[in-house]
Short mmCIF file of C-alpha atoms (C1' of nucleotides) in Angstrom, two decimals:
data_model
loop_
_atom_site.label_atom_id
_atom_site.label_comp_id
_atom_site.label_asym_id
_atom_site.label_seq_id
_atom_site.Cartn_x
_atom_site.Cartn_y
_atom_site.Cartn_z
CA MET A 1 43.28 -106.24 137.18
CA ARG A 2 41.72 -105.53 140.50
CA SER A 3 45.57 -105.12 142.29
CA HIS A 4 45.96 -101.71 140.81
CA ILE A 5 42.60 -100.35 141.34
CA ASN A 6 43.97 -98.14 143.98
CA THR A 7 46.55 -96.38 141.95
CA HIS A 8 44.95 -93.78 140.15
CA ALA A 9 44.14 -90.26 141.67
CA PRO A 10 41.98 -90.22 144.69
CA LEU A 11 38.29 -89.86 144.56
CA ALA A 12 36.21 -88.88 147.70
CA HIS A 13 32.27 -89.89 148.03
CA GLU A 14 29.49 -88.06 149.74
CA VAL A 15 26.24 -88.96 150.02
CA LEU A 16 23.19 -85.68 150.14
CA ALA A 17 19.93 -86.10 150.81
CA ALA A 18 16.67 -84.29 149.84
CA VAL A 19 14.47 -84.32 152.74
CA LEU A 20 11.45 -83.32 152.28
CA GLN A 21 8.10 -81.83 154.33
CA VAL A 22 4.42 -81.16 153.95
CA ARG A 23 4.48 -77.60 155.79
CA SER A 24 1.71 -75.10 156.11
CA ASP A 25 0.09 -76.83 152.72
CA THR A 26 3.82 -76.62 150.54
CA LEU A 27 6.12 -79.27 149.83
CA LYS A 28 9.60 -78.23 151.40
CA VAL A 29 13.05 -78.98 151.30
CA LEU A 30 15.88 -78.33 154.21
CA LEU A 31 18.35 -76.92 152.98
CA TRP A 32 21.51 -75.25 154.73
CA ARG A 33 23.45 -71.94 154.07
CA ARG A 34 27.38 -73.04 152.92
CA ALA A 35 29.80 -70.77 155.57
CA LEU A 36 32.55 -71.97 153.42
CA ASP A 37 34.17 -71.42 149.97
CA PRO A 38 33.31 -72.07 147.18
CA HIS A 39 29.75 -71.08 146.49
CA LEU A 40 29.78 -69.42 150.37
CA GLY A 41 26.21 -68.19 151.09
CA ARG A 42 24.38 -70.70 148.95
CA TRP A 43 21.74 -72.79 149.68
CA SER A 44 23.33 -76.87 149.50
CA LEU A 45 21.82 -80.26 150.72
CA PRO A 46 22.65 -82.08 153.97
CA GLY A 47 25.43 -84.99 153.56
CA GLY A 48 28.55 -85.47 153.51
CA ARG A 49 31.55 -87.82 153.54
CA LEU A 50 30.84 -91.76 153.35
CA ARG A 51 32.84 -93.52 156.07
CA PRO A 52 35.07 -96.46 155.38
CA ASP A 53 33.05 -98.74 157.54
CA GLU A 54 29.22 -97.43 156.37
CA ASP A 55 26.83 -98.41 153.23
CA VAL A 56 25.51 -95.10 151.90
CA GLU A 57 22.43 -95.44 153.61
CA THR A 58 24.08 -95.94 156.70
CA SER A 59 26.13 -93.24 156.45
CA ILE A 60 23.03 -90.65 154.93
CA ARG A 61 21.39 -91.41 158.34
CA ARG A 62 24.14 -91.16 160.52
CA GLN A 63 24.55 -87.43 159.03
CA LEU A 64 20.92 -86.31 158.67
CA ALA A 65 21.02 -87.89 162.74
CA GLU A 66 22.74 -84.20 163.43
CA LYS A 67 19.69 -82.38 161.40
CA VAL A 68 16.20 -84.54 162.06
CA ASP A 69 15.91 -86.60 164.93
CA VAL A 70 16.08 -90.33 162.81
CA ARG A 71 12.87 -91.46 164.32
CA GLN A 72 11.67 -88.68 162.28
CA LEU A 73 12.85 -89.64 159.24
CA LYS A 74 10.13 -92.24 157.94
CA HIS A 75 11.54 -92.74 154.82
CA VAL A 76 15.35 -92.27 153.26
CA GLU A 77 15.79 -94.22 149.75
CA GLN A 78 18.45 -93.52 147.07
CA LEU A 79 17.92 -91.51 143.87
CA ALA A 80 21.12 -91.68 141.86
CA VAL A 81 24.67 -91.12 141.57
CA PHE A 82 26.02 -88.20 140.50
CA SER A 83 29.33 -87.74 139.35
CA ALA A 84 29.97 -85.22 136.82
CA PRO A 85 33.99 -84.79 137.11
CA ASP A 86 33.54 -80.88 137.82
CA ARG A 87 30.38 -81.21 139.83
CA VAL A 88 31.83 -79.83 142.70
CA PRO A 89 35.59 -77.98 142.16
CA GLY A 90 38.79 -79.01 143.53
CA PRO A 91 39.01 -82.59 143.97
CA ARG A 92 36.67 -84.80 142.56
CA VAL A 93 33.89 -86.10 144.66
CA VAL A 94 31.10 -88.71 143.69
CA ALA A 95 27.74 -88.31 145.11
CA THR A 96 24.99 -90.47 145.88
CA ALA A 97 21.88 -88.30 146.29
CA PHE A 98 18.74 -89.73 148.51
CA LEU A 99 15.57 -89.11 149.00
CA GLY A 100 14.22 -88.46 152.99
CA LEU A 101 10.72 -88.01 153.99
CA VAL A 102 9.26 -86.37 157.25
CA PRO A 103 5.67 -86.70 158.17
CA SER A 104 3.65 -83.35 158.47
CA ASP A 105 3.06 -83.25 162.29
CA VAL A 106 6.64 -83.03 163.50
CA ASP A 107 8.69 -79.27 163.61
CA PRO A 108 12.36 -80.58 164.23
CA GLU A 109 14.87 -79.12 165.79
CA ILE A 110 17.24 -77.73 163.40
CA PRO A 111 20.56 -75.81 163.51
CA GLU A 112 20.87 -72.28 162.92
CA ASP A 113 22.48 -72.22 159.52
CA THR A 114 19.52 -74.54 158.15
CA GLU A 115 15.91 -73.51 156.70
CA TRP A 116 12.92 -75.30 154.95
CA HIS A 117 12.52 -74.10 151.90
CA ASP A 118 9.30 -73.96 149.09
CA LEU A 119 10.07 -76.47 146.37
CA ALA A 120 8.39 -73.78 144.08
CA ALA A 121 10.70 -71.38 145.05
CA LEU A 122 13.83 -72.27 145.74
CA PRO A 123 17.14 -69.92 146.33
CA ARG A 124 19.99 -70.50 144.45
CA THR A 125 22.01 -73.68 145.43
CA ALA A 126 25.22 -74.88 145.60
CA PHE A 127 26.82 -77.18 143.46
CA ASP A 128 24.07 -79.64 140.89
CA HIS A 129 21.76 -79.72 144.49
CA GLU A 130 18.79 -78.04 142.55
CA ALA A 131 18.74 -80.70 140.15
CA ILE A 132 18.88 -83.22 142.95
CA VAL A 133 15.96 -81.96 144.81
CA LEU A 134 14.20 -81.55 141.41
CA ARG A 135 14.85 -85.28 140.66
CA ALA A 136 13.68 -85.88 144.78
CA ARG A 137 10.38 -84.44 143.66
CA ASP A 138 9.92 -86.07 140.45
CA ARG A 139 9.99 -89.58 142.64
CA LEU A 140 7.95 -88.84 145.52
CA ARG A 141 5.09 -87.50 142.96
CA SER A 142 5.35 -90.45 141.13
CA LYS A 143 5.60 -93.40 144.14
CA LEU A 144 2.66 -91.36 145.64
CA CYS A 145 0.64 -92.58 142.80
CA TYR A 146 1.68 -96.11 142.72
CA THR A 147 2.83 -96.87 146.02
CA ASN A 148 2.27 -96.31 149.86
CA VAL A 149 5.00 -93.70 150.95
CA GLY A 150 2.20 -91.72 151.90
CA PHE A 151 2.53 -93.43 155.43
CA ALA A 152 5.98 -91.04 155.76
CA LEU A 153 4.16 -87.67 154.56
CA ALA A 154 1.52 -88.25 157.27
CA PRO A 155 1.04 -88.20 161.20
CA SER A 156 0.25 -91.31 162.47
CA GLU A 157 -3.46 -90.78 162.30
CA PHE A 158 -5.23 -88.14 160.47
CA SER A 159 -8.59 -87.36 158.75
CA VAL A 160 -9.24 -87.79 155.03
CA SER A 161 -9.15 -84.33 154.20
CA ALA A 162 -6.20 -83.79 155.99
CA LEU A 163 -4.39 -86.36 153.91
CA ARG A 164 -6.07 -85.10 150.87
CA SER A 165 -4.11 -81.53 151.48
CA LEU A 166 -0.61 -83.39 152.32
CA TYR A 167 -0.98 -85.18 148.86
CA SER A 168 -2.22 -81.98 146.98
CA ALA A 169 0.73 -80.68 148.38
CA ALA A 170 2.98 -82.99 147.41
CA LEU A 171 1.84 -83.78 143.75
CA GLY A 172 1.14 -79.93 143.12
CA TYR A 173 -2.54 -79.92 141.83
CA ARG A 174 -6.03 -81.19 143.89
CA VAL A 175 -6.63 -84.35 144.51
CA ASP A 176 -10.42 -85.66 145.59
CA ALA A 177 -10.59 -86.24 149.28
CA THR A 178 -13.93 -88.69 147.88
CA ASN A 179 -11.59 -90.29 146.21
CA LEU A 180 -8.80 -90.73 147.94
CA GLN A 181 -9.98 -92.28 150.68
CA ARG A 182 -11.52 -94.54 148.39
CA VAL A 183 -8.79 -95.52 146.14
CA LEU A 184 -6.03 -95.95 149.22
CA SER A 185 -9.05 -98.05 150.72
CA ARG A 186 -9.65 -100.29 148.38
CA ARG A 187 -5.64 -101.41 148.44
CA GLY A 188 -6.09 -101.51 151.50
CA GLN A 189 -3.83 -98.89 152.64
CA LEU A 190 -6.16 -97.20 155.11
CA VAL A 191 -7.63 -98.28 158.41
CA PRO A 192 -9.77 -96.13 160.30
CA THR A 193 -9.02 -96.02 164.15
CA GLY A 194 -12.44 -95.53 165.55
CA ARG A 195 -11.37 -92.46 166.87
CA THR A 196 -12.67 -88.52 165.59
CA SER A 197 -11.33 -85.36 165.67
CA PRO A 198 -12.76 -82.64 167.30
CA SER A 199 -14.89 -80.10 164.51
CA GLY A 200 -12.90 -76.42 163.99
CA ARG A 201 -14.64 -73.80 164.91
CA ALA A 202 -16.77 -73.21 162.29
CA GLY A 203 -18.60 -76.17 163.43
CA GLY A 204 -19.16 -78.82 161.21
CA ARG A 205 -19.01 -82.92 161.56
CA PRO A 206 -15.96 -84.28 163.15
CA ALA A 207 -14.00 -86.37 160.83
CA ALA A 208 -13.03 -89.71 161.11
CA LEU A 209 -9.28 -90.75 161.69
CA PHE A 210 -7.31 -93.41 159.55
CA SER A 211 -4.14 -94.29 159.79
CA PHE A 212 -2.05 -96.35 157.16
CA VAL A 213 -1.80 -99.96 157.94
CA GLY A 214 1.79 -100.48 157.98
CA GLU A 215 5.23 -98.89 157.74
CA GLY A 216 8.17 -99.41 154.65
CA VAL A 217 7.63 -98.76 151.52
CA HIS A 218 5.89 -101.40 149.26
CA ILE A 219 4.18 -101.07 145.78
CA THR A 220 0.43 -100.88 145.99
CA ASP A 221 -0.68 -100.37 141.95
CA PRO A 222 1.99 -103.02 140.91
CA PHE A 223 1.42 -103.45 137.06
CA ALA A 224 -0.17 -100.59 135.48
CA VAL A 225 -0.87 -102.46 132.36
CA PHE A 226 0.87 -106.03 130.63
CA ARG A 227 -0.93 -107.71 134.07
CA PRO A 228 0.47 -111.24 134.62
CA PRO A 229 -2.71 -113.00 134.15
CA PRO A 230 -4.91 -113.58 137.65
CA LYS A 231 -4.73 -116.84 139.57
CA ARG A 232 -7.63 -118.95 138.72
CA HIS A 233 -9.83 -119.72 141.69
CA MET B 1 34.99 -79.23 155.73
CA ARG B 2 35.48 -79.75 152.13
CA SER B 3 39.49 -79.07 152.91
CA HIS B 4 39.89 -82.84 154.36
CA ILE B 5 37.93 -84.60 152.37
CA ASN B 6 40.47 -86.51 151.10
CA THR B 7 42.70 -87.29 153.94
CA HIS B 8 40.93 -90.48 154.74
CA ALA B 9 40.99 -93.93 153.39
CA PRO B 10 41.49 -94.05 149.49
CA LEU B 11 38.06 -95.46 148.28
CA ALA B 12 37.76 -96.66 144.57
CA HIS B 13 34.27 -96.39 142.76
CA GLU B 14 33.81 -98.85 140.02
CA VAL B 15 30.77 -99.19 137.26
CA LEU B 16 29.11 -102.36 136.75
CA ALA B 17 25.99 -103.33 134.03
CA ALA B 18 23.70 -106.05 133.63
CA VAL B 19 23.08 -105.99 129.87
CA LEU B 20 20.30 -107.94 129.22
CA GLN B 21 19.34 -109.14 125.73
CA VAL B 22 16.00 -111.80 125.01
CA ARG B 23 17.83 -114.79 123.13
CA SER B 24 15.93 -117.85 122.23
CA ASP B 25 13.22 -116.53 123.22
CA THR B 26 14.79 -116.22 127.43
CA LEU B 27 15.91 -113.05 129.03
CA LYS B 28 19.67 -113.62 129.20
CA VAL B 29 22.33 -111.87 130.68
CA LEU B 30 26.11 -110.97 129.82
CA LEU B 31 28.72 -112.58 132.37
CA TRP B 32 32.14 -113.18 132.34
CA ARG B 33 34.19 -115.68 133.87
CA ARG B 34 36.90 -114.42 136.21
CA ALA B 35 40.16 -115.22 135.59
CA LEU B 36 41.81 -114.00 138.51
CA ASP B 37 41.10 -114.40 142.50
CA PRO B 38 38.71 -113.40 144.35
CA HIS B 39 36.18 -115.57 143.61
CA LEU B 40 38.29 -116.91 140.55
CA GLY B 41 35.84 -119.52 137.99
CA ARG B 42 32.84 -117.11 139.31
CA TRP B 43 30.56 -115.41 136.79
CA SER B 44 30.59 -111.55 137.26
CA LEU B 45 29.42 -108.46 135.75
CA PRO B 46 31.09 -106.39 132.70
CA GLY B 47 32.38 -103.02 133.67
CA GLY B 48 35.45 -101.19 135.55
CA ARG B 49 36.97 -98.83 137.43
CA LEU B 50 35.45 -94.51 137.22
CA ARG B 51 38.36 -92.82 135.41
CA PRO B 52 38.87 -88.87 136.78
CA ASP B 53 37.36 -87.40 133.51
CA GLU B 54 34.61 -88.90 133.47
CA ASP B 55 30.91 -89.54 134.81
CA VAL B 56 29.40 -93.13 135.33
CA GLU B 57 27.08 -92.98 132.30
CA THR B 58 30.57 -92.21 130.17
CA SER B 59 32.34 -94.95 131.99
CA ILE B 60 29.83 -97.58 131.72
CA ARG B 61 29.48 -97.06 127.73
CA ARG B 62 33.31 -97.17 126.97
CA GLN B 63 34.19 -100.05 129.06
CA LEU B 64 31.17 -101.88 127.41
CA ALA B 65 32.64 -100.69 124.21
CA GLU B 66 34.98 -103.68 124.72
CA LYS B 67 32.44 -106.32 124.51
CA VAL B 68 29.39 -105.28 122.57
CA ASP B 69 29.08 -102.52 119.97
CA VAL B 70 28.26 -99.41 121.29
CA ARG B 71 25.74 -99.08 118.60
CA GLN B 72 24.11 -102.19 119.56
CA LEU B 73 23.72 -101.29 123.31
CA LYS B 74 20.38 -99.37 122.93
CA HIS B 75 19.02 -97.90 126.15
CA VAL B 76 21.60 -97.79 129.47
CA GLU B 77 20.41 -96.30 133.18
CA GLN B 78 21.40 -96.37 136.83
CA LEU B 79 20.00 -98.44 138.86
CA ALA B 80 21.54 -97.92 142.81
CA VAL B 81 24.79 -98.09 144.22
CA PHE B 82 25.88 -100.98 145.77
CA SER B 83 28.19 -99.56 148.70
CA ALA B 84 28.54 -102.22 151.41
CA PRO B 85 31.80 -102.06 152.74
CA ASP B 86 32.87 -105.85 152.40
CA ARG B 87 31.14 -106.24 149.19
CA VAL B 88 34.26 -106.90 147.47
CA PRO B 89 37.68 -108.57 149.39
CA GLY B 90 40.38 -106.16 149.73
CA PRO B 91 40.28 -102.23 150.03
CA ARG B 92 36.83 -100.92 149.38
CA VAL B 93 34.89 -100.18 146.18
CA VAL B 94 32.02 -98.66 145.54
CA ALA B 95 29.85 -99.95 142.69
CA THR B 96 27.33 -97.62 140.75
CA ALA B 97 25.24 -100.25 138.67
CA PHE B 98 23.39 -100.16 135.11
CA LEU B 99 21.03 -102.23 133.10
CA GLY B 100 21.84 -102.16 129.90
CA LEU B 101 19.89 -103.36 126.78
CA VAL B 102 20.46 -105.01 123.10
CA PRO B 103 17.68 -105.54 120.93
CA SER B 104 17.22 -109.47 120.29
CA ASP B 105 18.56 -109.46 116.35
CA VAL B 106 21.82 -108.68 117.03
CA ASP B 107 24.41 -111.08 118.37
CA PRO B 108 27.39 -109.04 119.10
CA GLU B 109 30.93 -110.77 118.58
CA ILE B 110 31.83 -111.05 122.47
CA PRO B 111 35.32 -112.53 124.20
CA GLU B 112 36.19 -115.53 124.76
CA ASP B 113 35.71 -115.64 128.54
CA THR B 114 31.73 -113.65 128.44
CA GLU B 115 28.86 -115.83 127.90
CA TRP B 116 25.43 -115.04 127.90
CA HIS B 117 23.19 -116.54 130.60
CA ASP B 118 20.20 -117.48 131.20
CA LEU B 119 18.49 -115.19 134.08
CA ALA B 120 16.20 -117.94 135.17
CA ALA B 121 19.76 -119.94 135.91
CA LEU B 122 22.18 -117.92 137.07
CA PRO B 123 25.54 -119.53 137.37
CA ARG B 124 27.48 -119.36 140.89
CA THR B 125 28.52 -115.24 140.41
CA ALA B 126 30.97 -113.03 142.00
CA PHE B 127 30.21 -110.53 145.06
CA ASP B 128 27.36 -109.40 145.22
CA HIS B 129 26.37 -109.54 141.26
CA GLU B 130 23.66 -111.40 141.42
CA ALA B 131 21.52 -109.03 143.23
CA ILE B 132 22.44 -107.05 141.13
CA VAL B 133 21.48 -108.96 137.68
CA LEU B 134 17.79 -109.40 140.18
CA ARG B 135 17.51 -105.53 140.34
CA ALA B 136 18.00 -104.79 137.03
CA ARG B 137 15.34 -107.74 135.21
CA ASP B 138 13.15 -105.98 137.96
CA ARG B 139 13.66 -102.73 136.97
CA LEU B 140 13.40 -104.18 133.17
CA ARG B 141 9.90 -105.55 133.92
CA SER B 142 8.25 -102.61 135.85
CA LYS B 143 9.82 -100.50 133.11
CA LEU B 144 8.36 -102.37 129.85
CA CYS B 145 4.50 -101.89 131.61
CA TYR B 146 4.70 -98.10 131.63
CA THR B 147 7.02 -96.58 129.52
CA ASN B 148 8.24 -97.44 125.76
CA VAL B 149 11.55 -99.47 127.04
CA GLY B 150 10.22 -102.36 124.76
CA PHE B 151 12.07 -99.90 121.52
CA ALA B 152 15.37 -101.14 122.91
CA LEU B 153 14.63 -105.28 123.03
CA ALA B 154 13.11 -105.61 119.70
CA PRO B 155 14.71 -104.92 116.03
CA SER B 156 14.04 -101.46 114.61
CA GLU B 157 11.61 -103.27 112.38
CA PHE B 158 9.40 -106.61 113.81
CA SER B 159 5.83 -108.10 113.36
CA VAL B 160 3.73 -108.32 116.57
CA SER B 161 3.98 -111.42 117.46
CA ALA B 162 7.59 -110.75 117.47
CA LEU B 163 7.27 -108.45 119.59
CA ARG B 164 4.58 -110.41 122.17
CA SER B 165 7.51 -112.87 122.48
CA LEU B 166 9.70 -110.29 123.28
CA TYR B 167 7.65 -108.91 126.01
CA SER B 168 6.39 -112.97 127.23
CA ALA B 169 9.81 -113.79 127.64
CA ALA B 170 11.36 -110.17 129.60
CA LEU B 171 8.67 -110.37 131.82
CA GLY B 172 8.27 -114.10 132.67
CA TYR B 173 4.25 -114.61 131.56
CA ARG B 174 2.35 -115.03 128.31
CA VAL B 175 1.24 -111.57 126.55
CA ASP B 176 -1.68 -111.25 124.53
CA ALA B 177 -0.56 -110.12 120.94
CA THR B 178 -3.50 -108.40 120.56
CA ASN B 179 -4.31 -106.42 123.60
CA LEU B 180 0.39 -105.57 123.44
CA GLN B 181 -0.86 -104.04 120.15
CA ARG B 182 -3.76 -101.61 121.38
CA VAL B 183 -1.87 -100.70 124.29
CA LEU B 184 1.31 -100.36 122.67
CA SER B 185 -0.85 -98.14 119.34
CA ARG B 186 -3.27 -96.64 121.98
CA ARG B 187 -0.36 -94.56 123.42
CA GLY B 188 1.19 -93.69 120.19
CA GLN B 189 4.36 -96.04 120.34
CA LEU B 190 3.47 -98.45 117.73
CA VAL B 191 3.92 -97.38 114.08
CA PRO B 192 2.76 -99.32 110.77
CA THR B 193 5.94 -99.65 108.34
CA GLY B 194 3.74 -100.76 105.86
CA ARG B 195 5.52 -103.59 104.52
CA THR B 196 5.00 -107.38 105.89
CA SER B 197 6.97 -110.12 106.20
CA PRO B 198 6.85 -113.21 104.31
CA SER B 199 4.72 -116.01 106.07
CA GLY B 200 6.51 -118.93 107.41
CA ARG B 201 7.25 -122.72 106.31
CA ALA B 202 3.84 -123.61 107.64
CA GLY B 203 2.03 -120.87 105.55
CA GLY B 204 -0.10 -118.74 107.36
CA ARG B 205 -1.01 -115.07 106.56
CA PRO B 206 2.12 -112.79 106.37
CA ALA B 207 2.49 -110.68 109.25
CA ALA B 208 2.29 -106.57 109.39
CA LEU B 209 5.84 -104.62 110.14
CA PHE B 210 5.70 -102.25 113.06
CA SER B 211 8.16 -100.21 114.33
CA PHE B 212 8.70 -98.05 117.54
CA VAL B 213 8.07 -94.16 116.85
CA GLY B 214 10.78 -92.96 118.76
CA GLU B 215 14.61 -94.03 120.64
CA GLY B 216 14.70 -92.75 124.46
CA VAL B 217 12.76 -94.18 126.83
CA HIS B 218 10.40 -92.25 127.82
CA ILE B 219 7.04 -92.66 130.36
CA THR B 220 3.89 -93.19 128.52
CA ASP B 221 1.35 -94.41 131.39
CA PRO B 222 2.47 -91.52 133.53
CA PHE B 223 -0.39 -91.80 136.62
CA ALA B 224 -1.60 -94.80 137.21
CA VAL B 225 -3.94 -93.24 139.77
CA PHE B 226 -4.35 -89.31 141.00
CA ARG B 227 -4.17 -87.85 137.80
CA PRO B 228 -3.97 -84.64 137.73
CA PRO B 229 -7.32 -83.22 136.06
CA PRO B 230 -7.41 -83.49 132.38
CA LYS B 231 -7.27 -79.93 130.46
CA ARG B 232 -10.85 -78.65 129.87
CA HIS B 233 -11.87 -78.54 126.08
"C1'" DT C 1 -9.86 -126.77 100.70
"C1'" DC C 2 -7.58 -126.86 104.75
"C1'" DA C 3 -4.18 -125.84 108.59
"C1'" DA C 4 -1.56 -121.59 109.94
"C1'" DA C 5 -0.75 -117.52 111.40
"C1'" DA C 6 -2.41 -112.54 111.14
"C1'" DG C 7 -5.77 -109.26 112.71
"C1'" DT C 8 -10.70 -107.63 113.83
"C1'" DG C 9 -15.15 -106.79 116.30
"C1'" DT C 10 -17.39 -107.28 120.63
"C1'" DT C 11 -18.45 -107.96 125.59
"C1'" DG C 12 -17.29 -107.70 130.46
"C1'" DT C 13 -14.70 -106.15 134.27
"C1'" DT C 14 -12.45 -103.47 136.68
"C1'" DG C 15 -10.76 -98.87 138.93
"C1'" DA C 16 -11.17 -94.73 138.62
"C1'" DT C 17 -13.49 -89.64 138.84
"C1'" DA C 18 -17.21 -86.40 139.40
"C1'" DC C 19 -20.87 -84.68 141.63
"C1'" DA C 20 -24.86 -85.08 144.11
"C1'" DC C 21 -26.98 -85.91 148.18
"C1'" DC C 22 -26.66 -87.11 153.31
"C1'" DC C 23 -24.91 -86.01 157.52
"C1'" DA C 24 -22.87 -83.97 162.45
"C1'" DT C 25 -21.60 -80.64 164.56
"C1'" DG C 26 -20.63 -75.80 166.56
"C1'" DA C 27 -23.01 -71.35 167.02
"C1'" DT D 1 -31.68 -73.88 162.19
"C1'" DC D 2 -28.34 -72.49 159.61
"C1'" DA D 3 -23.63 -72.72 158.12
"C1'" DT D 4 -19.81 -76.02 157.93
"C1'" DG D 5 -17.13 -79.16 156.71
"C1'" DG D 6 -17.33 -84.63 156.35
"C1'" DG D 7 -19.30 -88.95 154.57
"C1'" DT D 8 -21.61 -91.68 151.00
"C1'" DG D 9 -24.35 -93.62 146.65
"C1'" DT D 10 -24.23 -93.44 142.03
"C1'" DA D 11 -23.34 -92.43 137.03
"C1'" DT D 12 -19.95 -92.61 134.16
"C1'" DC D 13 -16.01 -93.08 131.34
"C1'" DA D 14 -11.34 -95.26 130.29
"C1'" DA D 15 -8.18 -99.18 129.93
"C1'" DC D 16 -7.32 -102.83 129.21
"C1'" DA D 17 -8.47 -108.41 129.10
"C1'" DA D 18 -10.48 -112.17 127.16
"C1'" DC D 19 -11.61 -114.61 123.24
"C1'" DA D 20 -14.68 -115.71 119.42
"C1'" DC D 21 -14.57 -114.68 114.55
"C1'" DT D 22 -12.93 -113.27 110.15
"C1'" DT D 23 -9.26 -112.65 106.47
"C1'" DT D 24 -4.54 -114.05 104.00
"C1'" DT D 25 -1.52 -116.93 102.88
"C1'" DG D 26 1.22 -121.73 101.58
"C1'" DA D 27 0.88 -126.34 100.49
#
DNA sequence: TCAAAAGTGTTGTTGATACACCCATGA
DNA sequence: TCATGGGTGTATCAACAACACTTTTGA
């Protein structure tokens, strides 16, 4: 069985990432403009071919390193496989799509042919890349609600109101700063650093600064319902 | 770029599914015993090679059709790509893993070399298949809480207490029948069929029968927190 | 009339929203 | 001292867990 697994038509595997960042209060995705046919001039996701010696996550991290400093990429996760036989013209290519997140306080050096695009107004994209971007957005939105992924969008130190605007931009609706702080604090995700930020030009009380307790995504609101019975004292 | 994408080492793509079913109050997975080396005699997931003309979901459905009647497979969803270069010996094979669900009232004809195995006591599995099974279990458990996937584990008509034992088996802890009914009803997932089941040998009040409102998984508890503001009246 | 199983009512808790009010700073 | 933004306190609400109680059946 396994022995004739390679006797069929060749099949290539590529990895693609929708790298998201909140820039000027808007959720953006990093796209590059294709310089070759097919789909010359359209915008597409960074990525490329899977090499023989790497798994898909290693591969996407390597390929993104050319666009974004790896240190700045705070989170990477698999989204799904896109495998329609005709998803790209020519020989078949199956793609594993990723979500990548960059905190809002960095402005990576990016190549000439790449740009940050507003997710709410995507340009004409190549192949099935628009579907991938939308999938990334939806994944981010749900995970913001029940995990600590927020840390990957935020600077290492931030005021609650700065965090509020990040969440608002990513989720697409106004989030209340008061309750955001309470929710994250109750879940033990937010720690005060003790420092404060100078108040802005218009005055106002200086904001206390916070940071997330740890890196690495984990679930903070594990069971919406059907909770397992709590441990008896 | 794209033009030399096929000049590298060949790469095969396989699809694998962890097909789960609750059988005699236990969550089980369908495994087949390998008849060939490598890993001869170990238990592995059904699946096989991706053909040139099909996408991964079409492929896994086709390959499962040999084991389980497709009509009986109420739900199929992608889990993740498993791509470690050495995940199988020999030429490289990347796998797309799936979760499949079969309702508890069917007992599919399965081939000689396949068996249902208790998830709590997995036998020695081939390759990375154990990790895939565990991933499937975890996905099912979380989705039971915030979606209507339950329909894919349940018969088309059932009593609340039957549903309770399905949920208990899948989740791994006791679920209260009273509250299960209330939660699902509040979310508009459960409709009474009007019929009742005859009471058992030991007597007792006959149970009212229910069914899920629809097929197709969708999220029923969309936002654990950070809910978008409700529409004003 | 009793045991068994199903179904209902009630109470309490938790986690979240909304909003009024208080605090600290720059001009 | 006032405008501006940050922070706290509190009322309220919704969803769920727990459990006692009632109903309906078979023997």
